XYZ file of C-alpha atoms in Angstrom:
531
model
C -34.635 68.249 84.633
C -36.378 66.173 81.991
C -38.394 68.108 79.405
C -41.456 65.994 78.585
C -42.137 68.049 75.467
C -38.769 67.118 74.005
C -37.979 64.254 71.610
C -34.900 62.503 73.015
C -32.349 60.321 71.309
C -32.679 57.889 74.189
C -34.880 57.459 77.244
C -33.557 55.133 79.930
C -36.066 53.384 82.177
C -34.566 53.007 85.636
C -31.982 55.225 87.295
C -29.949 52.454 88.875
C -26.195 52.454 88.444
C -26.257 50.751 85.023
C -28.801 53.263 83.721
C -26.630 56.150 84.916
C -23.521 54.638 83.325
C -25.354 54.154 80.038
C -26.657 57.735 80.166
C -23.135 59.055 80.744
C -21.634 57.345 77.706
C -24.485 58.383 75.423
C -24.475 61.987 76.627
C -20.707 62.106 76.293
C -21.195 61.486 72.579
C -23.598 64.404 72.339
C -26.821 62.402 72.422
C -29.891 63.752 74.210
C -30.682 61.392 77.075
C -33.405 61.284 79.734
C -33.288 58.945 82.722
C -36.591 58.085 84.405
C -36.392 56.772 87.972
C -39.447 55.405 89.785
C -38.194 56.168 93.304
C -37.508 59.525 94.933
C -33.755 59.125 94.440
C -31.539 57.721 91.708
C -29.340 54.725 92.376
C -31.665 51.733 92.220
C -30.462 49.194 94.768
C -27.222 51.149 95.310
C -28.508 53.893 97.617
C -27.770 55.200 101.108
C -30.602 56.222 103.414
C -31.176 57.068 107.056
C -33.036 54.027 108.369
C -33.121 55.055 112.051
C -32.609 58.551 113.511
C -28.896 59.355 113.230
C -28.015 56.068 111.493
C -27.420 55.746 107.741
C -26.413 52.785 105.647
C -26.499 51.247 102.201
C -30.043 49.957 101.900
C -29.634 46.994 99.541
C -26.262 46.508 97.797
C -23.632 47.081 100.445
C -20.021 46.472 99.415
C -17.645 47.348 96.559
C -15.332 45.287 94.387
C -16.957 44.599 91.036
C -17.248 48.258 89.915
C -15.207 48.307 86.740
C -12.040 50.462 86.835
C -12.538 51.729 83.275
C -15.945 53.088 84.236
C -14.530 54.721 87.366
C -11.872 56.386 85.224
C -14.134 57.405 82.329
C -16.746 58.937 84.623
C -14.068 60.474 86.875
C -16.002 59.248 89.881
C -13.214 60.109 92.306
C -13.413 63.722 91.109
C -17.142 63.608 91.897
C -16.570 62.736 95.547
C -16.311 58.967 95.471
C -13.838 57.437 97.892
C -13.452 53.696 98.374
C -11.552 52.281 101.345
C -10.403 48.682 101.538
C -11.478 46.245 104.180
C -8.484 45.648 106.433
C -9.119 41.919 106.149
C -11.314 40.222 103.558
C -13.441 38.141 105.930
C -13.843 36.808 109.456
C -15.530 33.487 110.224
C -16.433 32.740 113.861
C -16.642 28.968 114.302
C -17.449 28.422 117.971
C -16.636 29.511 121.524
C -12.908 29.964 120.939
C -12.383 29.004 117.318
C -12.331 31.324 114.335
C -10.937 31.677 110.835
C -9.377 35.054 110.053
C -8.314 35.289 106.385
C -5.723 37.756 105.133
C -4.886 39.473 101.863
C -1.288 38.352 102.386
C -0.651 34.887 100.987
C 1.914 34.066 103.668
C -0.428 35.131 106.488
C -3.330 33.324 104.846
C -1.323 30.106 104.631
C -0.505 30.313 108.336
C -4.186 30.786 109.140
C -5.263 27.897 106.897
C -2.600 25.679 108.472
C -4.537 25.887 111.760
C -7.081 23.637 110.071
C -5.027 21.741 107.534
C -1.333 21.773 106.633
C -2.212 20.206 103.287
C -4.721 22.954 102.492
C -2.129 25.601 103.346
C 0.298 23.950 100.949
C -2.103 23.902 97.969
C -3.535 27.380 98.614
C -1.121 29.202 96.245
C -2.053 26.790 93.457
C -5.762 27.364 94.099
C -5.342 31.140 94.002
C -3.303 30.912 90.813
C -5.847 28.647 89.105
C -8.749 30.895 90.047
C -6.918 34.051 88.985
C -6.174 32.658 85.515
C -9.880 32.024 84.901
C -10.916 35.295 86.557
C -8.585 37.132 84.191
C -10.184 35.345 81.244
C -13.521 36.636 82.514
C -12.238 40.199 83.002
C -11.071 40.247 79.371
C -14.592 39.479 78.135
C -16.474 41.945 80.321
C -16.432 45.139 78.269
C -17.697 43.627 75.026
C -20.972 41.983 74.126
C -20.654 38.187 73.945
C -20.846 36.492 70.538
C -24.506 36.683 69.557
C -26.057 33.501 68.183
C -27.367 34.046 64.658
C -25.541 37.362 64.293
C -23.720 36.560 61.068
C -20.053 36.831 60.101
C -19.250 39.583 62.604
C -20.366 37.397 65.498
C -18.475 34.400 64.120
C -15.290 36.485 64.097
C -15.973 37.521 67.687
C -16.455 33.877 68.683
C -13.220 32.945 66.922
C -11.300 35.612 68.848
C -12.738 34.271 72.074
C -11.746 30.734 71.136
C -8.233 31.945 70.320
C -7.947 33.536 73.753
C -9.014 30.382 75.568
C -6.804 28.218 73.338
C -3.801 29.769 75.055
C -4.761 28.127 78.327
C -3.026 24.929 79.357
C -5.041 21.725 79.428
C -5.322 21.887 83.231
C -6.511 25.488 83.005
C -9.146 24.516 80.441
C -10.343 21.834 82.843
C -10.620 24.436 85.593
C -12.538 26.697 83.221
C -15.013 23.940 82.400
C -15.496 23.059 86.066
C -16.000 26.664 87.139
C -18.664 27.228 84.498
C -20.542 23.961 84.909
C -19.945 22.239 88.236
C -20.901 23.039 91.803
C -18.848 25.168 94.168
C -18.798 22.248 96.594
C -17.480 19.748 94.061
C -14.881 22.235 92.835
C -13.648 22.991 96.356
C -13.694 19.347 97.444
C -11.061 18.700 94.774
C -8.790 21.306 96.318
C -9.298 21.299 100.077
C -10.053 18.965 102.969
C -10.837 21.423 105.794
C -14.497 22.358 106.355
C -13.808 26.002 107.356
C -11.565 26.585 104.346
C -14.133 25.159 101.950
C -16.850 27.182 103.687
C -14.927 30.423 103.325
C -14.525 30.068 99.576
C -17.837 28.281 99.072
C -19.821 31.125 100.608
C -19.235 33.131 97.422
C -21.011 30.363 95.517
C -24.314 30.901 97.336
C -24.388 34.697 97.662
C -27.566 35.737 95.907
C -27.874 32.167 94.651
C -30.856 30.274 96.057
C -29.235 26.862 95.758
C -27.128 24.340 97.578
C -23.366 24.871 97.316
C -23.466 21.441 95.664
C -25.848 22.614 92.936
C -24.459 22.555 89.400
C -23.450 26.047 88.295
C -22.723 27.428 91.755
C -18.982 27.321 91.003
C -19.542 30.118 88.462
C -21.282 32.236 91.099
C -18.115 31.798 93.193
C -16.041 32.988 90.233
C -18.401 35.919 89.578
C -17.589 37.305 93.021
C -13.789 37.237 92.624
C -13.133 39.042 89.328
C -13.294 42.508 90.908
C -10.781 44.904 92.400
C -10.504 47.931 94.659
C -8.000 50.738 94.084
C -6.128 48.602 91.559
C -5.877 45.543 93.804
C -7.591 42.439 92.424
C -9.685 40.268 94.715
C -10.065 43.035 97.293
C -13.387 44.252 98.699
C -14.056 47.718 100.010
C -16.529 50.268 101.294
C -17.677 53.479 99.626
C -17.461 56.311 102.133
C -21.040 57.466 102.585
C -22.387 54.070 101.510
C -23.287 52.728 98.096
C -25.328 55.825 97.383
C -22.044 57.712 97.108
C -21.294 55.693 93.961
C -24.591 56.425 92.234
C -24.655 60.077 93.293
C -21.215 60.490 91.741
C -22.466 58.716 88.614
C -25.519 60.971 88.410
C -23.309 64.075 88.649
C -20.987 62.752 85.949
C -23.894 61.953 83.627
C -25.547 65.341 84.195
C -22.288 67.168 83.524
C -22.286 65.517 80.102
C -25.849 66.722 79.485
C -27.966 63.762 80.605
C -31.276 64.731 82.191
C -32.747 62.867 85.173
C -36.271 62.706 86.584
C -37.163 61.028 89.893
C -40.666 60.013 90.994
C -41.154 59.106 87.340
C -42.575 55.578 87.334
C -43.056 54.131 83.856
C -46.315 52.334 83.106
C -45.860 51.273 79.505
C -43.853 51.589 76.320
C -45.740 52.281 73.103
C -44.725 50.718 69.818
C -45.816 51.444 66.257
C -44.680 49.492 63.189
C -42.443 47.399 65.476
C -40.531 50.483 66.604
C -40.669 52.166 69.994
C -42.453 55.506 70.088
C -43.074 56.786 73.612
C -42.750 56.046 77.287
C -45.946 56.573 79.280
C -45.658 57.288 82.989
C -48.086 56.182 85.663
C -49.220 59.779 86.097
C -50.119 59.994 82.393
C -47.161 62.017 81.164
C -45.541 60.864 77.952
C -42.098 61.315 76.502
C -40.949 60.582 72.965
C -37.682 58.943 72.095
C -35.814 57.499 69.144
C -34.620 54.716 71.448
C -35.710 53.300 74.793
C -33.166 51.518 76.973
C -34.416 49.386 79.849
C -32.489 49.090 83.101
C -35.264 47.109 84.802
C -35.961 43.403 85.255
C -36.876 41.857 81.866
C -40.152 40.435 83.169
C -41.266 43.889 84.290
C -40.475 45.231 80.830
C -41.740 42.528 78.486
C -44.651 41.184 80.518
C -45.976 44.424 82.040
C -45.008 47.383 79.864
C -45.389 46.154 76.289
C -48.474 45.022 74.405
C -48.569 41.283 73.741
C -48.761 41.840 70.013
C -45.294 43.428 69.776
C -43.388 40.754 71.705
C -42.708 37.534 69.765
C -44.476 34.686 71.536
C -41.453 32.422 71.782
C -39.415 35.277 73.257
C -42.207 36.069 75.701
C -42.505 32.429 76.734
C -38.830 32.285 77.607
C -38.891 35.571 79.513
C -41.972 34.374 81.406
C -39.922 31.404 82.587
C -36.720 33.381 83.176
C -35.144 31.791 86.244
C -34.688 34.006 89.263
C -35.182 34.396 92.988
C -32.032 35.011 95.010
C -33.461 33.801 98.318
C -32.032 36.683 100.317
C -33.167 38.917 103.154
C -31.318 42.202 103.565
C -31.253 43.963 106.956
C -29.656 47.064 108.448
C -29.323 47.428 112.199
C -28.406 50.397 114.364
C -26.123 49.372 117.236
C -25.352 51.033 120.552
C -22.013 49.225 120.737
C -19.611 47.092 118.750
C -20.428 43.356 118.615
C -18.313 41.330 121.044
C -17.479 37.939 119.562
C -16.929 35.171 122.085
C -14.128 33.706 119.995
C -12.262 37.034 119.697
C -13.478 39.668 122.188
C -12.327 43.282 121.830
C -13.578 46.620 123.183
C -12.192 48.581 120.230
C -12.339 48.280 116.459
C -10.040 45.537 115.208
C -9.197 44.665 111.596
C -11.550 41.655 111.709
C -14.476 43.999 112.402
C -13.953 45.562 108.949
C -14.272 42.306 107.022
C -17.263 40.278 105.931
C -18.280 38.337 109.048
C -19.593 35.011 107.772
C -21.794 32.743 109.849
C -21.732 29.525 107.832
C -19.044 27.186 109.190
C -19.278 24.478 106.526
C -20.681 23.641 103.115
C -22.956 21.126 104.832
C -24.338 23.937 107.008
C -25.108 25.958 103.873
C -26.741 22.986 102.176
C -28.972 22.304 105.198
C -29.976 25.965 105.275
C -31.042 25.765 101.639
C -32.944 22.503 102.049
C -34.750 23.817 105.127
C -35.650 27.021 103.293
C -37.118 24.992 100.447
C -39.200 22.997 102.915
C -40.129 25.535 105.583
C -39.475 28.966 104.043
C -36.285 29.611 106.006
C -33.780 27.677 108.082
C -33.542 27.826 111.860
C -29.776 27.874 111.290
C -29.519 30.483 108.529
C -26.510 31.712 106.614
C -25.652 35.297 107.559
C -22.944 37.656 106.358
C -22.549 40.766 108.485
C -20.546 43.874 107.656
C -20.002 46.741 110.075
C -19.234 49.604 107.673
C -19.087 52.185 110.461
C -15.726 50.650 111.419
C -14.415 52.146 108.170
C -16.780 55.110 107.832
C -17.672 57.115 110.944
C -20.168 59.242 109.001
C -22.788 56.489 109.195
C -23.530 56.455 112.930
C -23.272 58.693 116.001
C -19.948 58.596 117.841
C -19.509 55.387 119.781
C -22.318 53.689 117.845
C -22.298 51.493 114.756
C -24.375 50.241 111.848
C -24.313 46.690 110.563
C -25.429 45.225 107.246
C -26.869 41.711 107.436
C -27.113 39.806 104.181
C -29.087 36.671 104.987
C -29.062 33.786 102.510
C -31.527 31.001 101.861
C -34.931 32.367 102.631
C -37.615 31.329 100.172
C -38.439 34.026 97.611
C -42.079 33.033 97.921
C -43.557 31.358 100.998
C -45.881 28.370 100.873
C -48.991 27.406 102.847
C -50.608 30.790 102.323
C -47.997 32.689 104.302
C -46.676 36.052 103.149
C -43.472 37.903 103.849
C -45.480 40.760 105.326
C -46.631 38.321 108.003
C -43.264 36.635 108.577
C -40.810 39.508 108.132
C -40.337 40.309 111.838
C -40.078 36.652 112.864
C -37.307 36.011 110.366
C -35.507 39.236 111.333
C -35.546 38.109 114.975
C -34.035 34.786 113.916
C -31.217 36.477 112.003
C -30.351 38.652 114.976
C -30.500 35.641 117.314
C -28.151 33.780 114.959
C -25.518 36.518 115.181
C -26.095 36.718 118.930
C -24.966 33.103 119.319
C -21.481 34.239 118.298
C -21.568 37.795 119.707
C -23.725 37.629 122.898
C -24.077 41.417 123.246
C -25.420 41.846 119.738
C -29.150 41.482 120.319
C -29.184 43.844 123.308
C -27.215 46.450 121.339
C -29.790 46.700 118.507
C -31.627 50.021 118.846
C -33.261 50.048 115.406
C -33.521 47.939 112.302
C -34.592 47.995 108.672
C -35.823 44.767 107.088
C -35.962 44.027 103.375
C -37.509 40.615 102.777
C -37.517 39.203 99.222
C -40.947 40.799 98.791
C -39.670 44.164 100.054
C -36.723 44.016 97.650
C -39.197 43.442 94.823
C -41.567 46.218 95.865
C -38.901 48.777 96.706
C -36.301 48.122 94.028
C -37.993 46.091 91.304
C -35.914 43.013 92.143
C -38.433 40.370 91.109
C -38.556 37.619 93.780
C -35.839 39.573 95.568
C -33.294 38.564 92.925
C -30.229 40.785 93.246
C -28.921 39.584 89.863
C -32.126 40.173 87.811
C -31.975 36.461 86.979
C -30.020 33.413 88.071
C -26.370 33.143 87.044
C -26.865 29.632 85.701
C -25.165 28.170 82.651
C -28.301 28.583 80.532
C -28.512 32.270 81.497
C -24.897 33.354 81.067
C -22.735 35.000 78.423
C -24.292 34.443 74.965
C -27.428 33.085 76.660
C -28.046 36.156 78.840
C -30.911 36.890 78.677
C -31.260 34.319 75.879
C -29.534 33.121 72.747
C -29.908 35.636 69.946
C -30.238 38.644 72.261
C -26.932 38.754 74.122
C -25.987 42.011 72.373
C -28.205 44.311 74.514
C -30.763 44.568 71.712
C -34.310 43.131 71.801
C -36.904 41.880 69.266
C -38.495 45.329 69.285
C -36.718 47.872 67.100
C -35.295 50.742 69.106
C -35.595 48.897 72.433
C -32.384 47.961 74.237
C -31.503 46.519 77.645
C -28.740 47.710 79.982
C -29.552 45.992 83.286
C -28.225 43.054 85.269
C -30.219 40.592 83.148
C -27.626 41.173 80.417
C -23.948 40.188 80.284
C -22.104 39.869 82.635
C -24.923 39.805 85.195
C -25.490 41.305 88.611
C -23.392 43.205 91.085
C -22.496 46.878 91.076
C -20.257 46.688 88.009
C -21.617 49.310 85.609
C -20.623 46.964 82.781
C -24.088 46.285 81.301
C -24.649 50.050 81.108
C -21.281 50.564 79.440
C -21.834 47.766 76.922
C -25.411 48.738 76.088
C -24.264 52.281 75.317
C -21.525 50.845 73.115
C -24.086 48.740 71.228
C -26.474 51.649 70.740
C -23.732 53.998 69.551
C -22.594 51.412 67.004
C -26.159 51.395 65.615
C -26.575 55.151 65.612
């Protein structure tokens, strides 16, 4: 319980997973830490709730891979009840009445599956995996440190030199791959490797997840890379499910942080941060309560912090101008549905749970399909042929639904963050939800009739409920001008801000979004080095 009469070493705004990770590391070092969460439960977008009587699911974030193994180990999350099970297959892509693409974690099995579409693609697949893994490993090695900070002096120059030394060990071909993955489009990158539309679609889907852009937009190749650097239970490139939903992760984190002495308050919405002599003083809640702190660490979207919570006079105008124009808007709609029965796919019917039911079921048969969906969303607000990824976590976790029933997560891409022509998401939410369900129903004809309840989070709902401005799951686009030393901007990639005593630990900092815990870890590291 937070003591509002106490003067804390650090107050963290936002009890999402990064805030909890940051609180853990600070408390572990004996610092007094208070976490203030606006909602009734900690976890931010990584929470599990009952959305229909008897049916529970992860409300927003919905699958596990990017959670850093060091953080899992340091916080002893498995000792706090966390259990992560692997998907039996990574993905499943229905393509038509009798055609489908069923990937495998096994390279040999994957090559056989790819060969159904292209013998050439099956032959080059090992080379593609190897090339991607080399660059992904380069990324993993940079995750747990702040990037070199522009204008940071000799220390930052040394850091940049070490980074250059690491990349200098790559071969020339590997350096070319690195450049392409950080600057080109997912479509262009994949076109150089593969000829089959389903194969390119499978890998290209990662380039548009949470990325409101065409798969042929420059920079989307990095978004593809961002989704493959993770691991589950020590296995790289694997995706999994947290038993009990994503809330099981953040509940375990909250327990770990509290055991170290961190204090947490829910229903504690922050209204503003006071500053005197360019140093933070207090956090003022919407209900009028105040709390003093030596340091304030923000786990919320930077626009909410710098444009809404701080007086204009304390934020440098050039900094404010850039934050005002911080690029974001993931273009996603997130749904949960309660099902009376398992979806029956025309291309692969089955009355019982099969391995393909545990994977990410992707409805997006080609890069061209994804591009059309984006272009239509830009023009009309959403596409009549949308991109949908569906997971059925109850196939791995029977605690989420009554016996014989299931829950499904629908992550729908390419809906406009803001609608034009005077329309609002409150007006269009149900119409778009119907379309998403109808889209799945084209491939699994029993799906629509099996839906007994649903929860809809439009981009506007994601903003209102979780503070994801424009529904952006990454707190800002993962574009080249907003990555690494430029996240959130050059000169402030080290988790510090222009205001003394004010730090950032959210997804708007390196390395970006996803349930990684890394920004929280790195922000704590930065603060401890200063204090």
